Amino acid sequence: RSDSALMLVVDLSRSMDVTDVLPSRLERVKKQLLDYLSQSGERNIGLVLFAEYAYMGAPASTDFSTMIDIIKHLDTEMVPAQGSRPEKGLERAWSLLQGSGHTRGRIVLITDGSHDQKALIAAAKKGRTMQYPLSIVAVGTVRGGPVPINGGADFIRHTDGRLVSAEVDVGFLRRVASAGGGAMIHLDEEHFHDLQSLVASGR
């Protein structure tokens, strides 16, 4: 439909470099996105990237060539400020949908968590009332893993020297998807679901 589109909202926070999902959370996401775009036909699809702030990756279009090139080169170093604010990504997606005349749309948030859980729940509920329901791909393991920095030469540590472990709160992300009127799939070494099936489940 010309008035409907799908927005992919992708997390580029530092924790997406964790290697509990091989070769890393972000690299696995990139492969899944490229596989999905190769099968998606003529659907209008756009891309939003976020960490502390959100950015347009590509406007909603049936021509995925630019988006595919961007996805191939995604890296957490691309964003000027680190953080984990997926609600900002959702707000950017709504703005792009409205600005391009898409009065209906689905949003798929691909993330490993949020620094502000209340803000993300509130954003999911708001998007649902705007006819932009939200589904989620939760990336990473429940046990988590250390967060690499300096090109993998070191890891983020607590003030006492202990490694920071970026765990994935799957239960919370499932609640976010429910609040947003969508579904959640878990992407880790034990659970693998096709993004095509997640998008199709909301049609």
Short mmCIF file of C-alpha atoms in Angstrom, two decimals, residues 89-170:
data_model
loop_
_atom_site.label_atom_id
_atom_site.label_comp_id
_atom_site.label_asym_id
_atom_site.label_seq_id
_atom_site.Cartn_x
_atom_site.Cartn_y
_atom_site.Cartn_z
CA GLY A 89 14.90 5.89 17.26
CA LEU A 90 11.14 5.34 17.40
CA GLU A 91 10.47 9.07 17.45
CA ARG A 92 12.68 9.52 14.40
CA ALA A 93 10.89 6.71 12.60
CA TRP A 94 7.48 8.28 13.28
CA SER A 95 8.73 11.63 11.98
CA LEU A 96 10.03 10.07 8.77
CA LEU A 97 6.80 8.14 8.20
CA GLN A 98 4.64 11.21 8.75
CA GLY A 99 6.90 13.43 6.67
CA SER A 100 6.64 11.08 3.70
CA GLY A 101 2.85 10.76 3.94
CA HIS A 102 2.73 7.23 5.36
CA THR A 103 -0.31 7.32 7.63
CA ARG A 104 0.14 3.64 8.47
CA GLY A 105 3.28 1.68 9.13
CA ARG A 106 5.10 -0.97 11.10
CA ILE A 107 8.28 -0.45 13.05
CA VAL A 108 10.80 -3.20 13.82
CA LEU A 109 13.21 -2.21 16.59
CA ILE A 110 16.45 -4.21 16.61
CA THR A 111 18.19 -3.72 19.94
CA ASP A 112 19.80 -5.28 23.00
CA GLY A 113 18.17 -2.97 25.54
CA SER A 114 17.54 0.55 26.79
CA HIS A 115 18.97 2.94 29.36
CA ASP A 116 15.46 4.27 30.10
CA GLN A 117 12.92 1.46 30.27
CA LYS A 118 9.99 3.72 31.22
CA ALA A 119 10.64 5.98 28.23
CA LEU A 120 10.71 3.01 25.84
CA ILE A 121 7.46 1.54 27.18
CA ALA A 122 5.79 4.96 26.84
CA ALA A 123 7.08 5.35 23.27
CA ALA A 124 5.81 1.89 22.30
CA LYS A 125 2.33 2.76 23.58
CA LYS A 126 2.36 6.11 21.79
CA GLY A 127 3.37 4.54 18.49
CA ARG A 128 0.53 2.05 18.76
CA THR A 129 -2.02 4.87 19.08
CA MET A 130 -0.47 6.51 15.98
CA GLN A 131 -1.06 3.32 13.95
CA TYR A 132 2.66 2.56 13.95
CA PRO A 133 2.76 -0.77 15.85
CA LEU A 134 6.11 -1.98 17.14
CA SER A 135 7.81 -5.36 16.95
CA ILE A 136 11.23 -6.13 18.40
CA VAL A 137 14.26 -8.24 17.59
CA ALA A 138 16.09 -8.74 20.90
CA VAL A 139 19.76 -9.31 20.11
CA GLY A 140 22.18 -11.05 22.47
CA THR A 141 22.13 -13.52 25.34
CA VAL A 142 20.56 -13.31 28.76
CA ARG A 143 23.98 -13.94 30.34
CA GLY A 144 25.53 -11.13 28.29
CA GLY A 145 29.20 -10.50 27.66
CA PRO A 146 31.92 -7.86 28.08
CA VAL A 147 31.67 -4.70 25.98
CA PRO A 148 34.77 -4.16 23.80
CA ILE A 149 36.38 -0.75 23.29
CA ASN A 150 39.46 0.54 21.44
CA GLY A 151 38.91 -1.82 18.55
CA GLY A 152 38.57 -4.81 20.87
CA ALA A 153 41.87 -4.16 22.66
CA ASP A 154 40.09 -3.59 25.99
CA PHE A 155 36.66 -3.73 27.61
CA ILE A 156 34.44 -1.31 29.52
CA ARG A 157 34.98 -1.77 33.26
CA HIS A 158 33.40 -0.73 36.52
CA THR A 159 35.35 1.66 38.74
CA ASP A 160 36.67 -1.32 40.69
CA GLY A 161 38.06 -2.91 37.53
CA ARG A 162 35.39 -5.56 37.02
CA LEU A 163 34.19 -6.06 33.46
CA VAL A 164 30.81 -4.58 32.56
CA SER A 165 28.54 -7.32 31.19
CA ALA A 166 25.87 -6.24 28.69
CA GLU A 167 22.99 -8.59 29.49
CA VAL A 168 19.76 -8.71 27.48
CA ASP A 169 16.51 -8.37 29.41
CA VAL A 170 14.34 -10.47 27.12
#
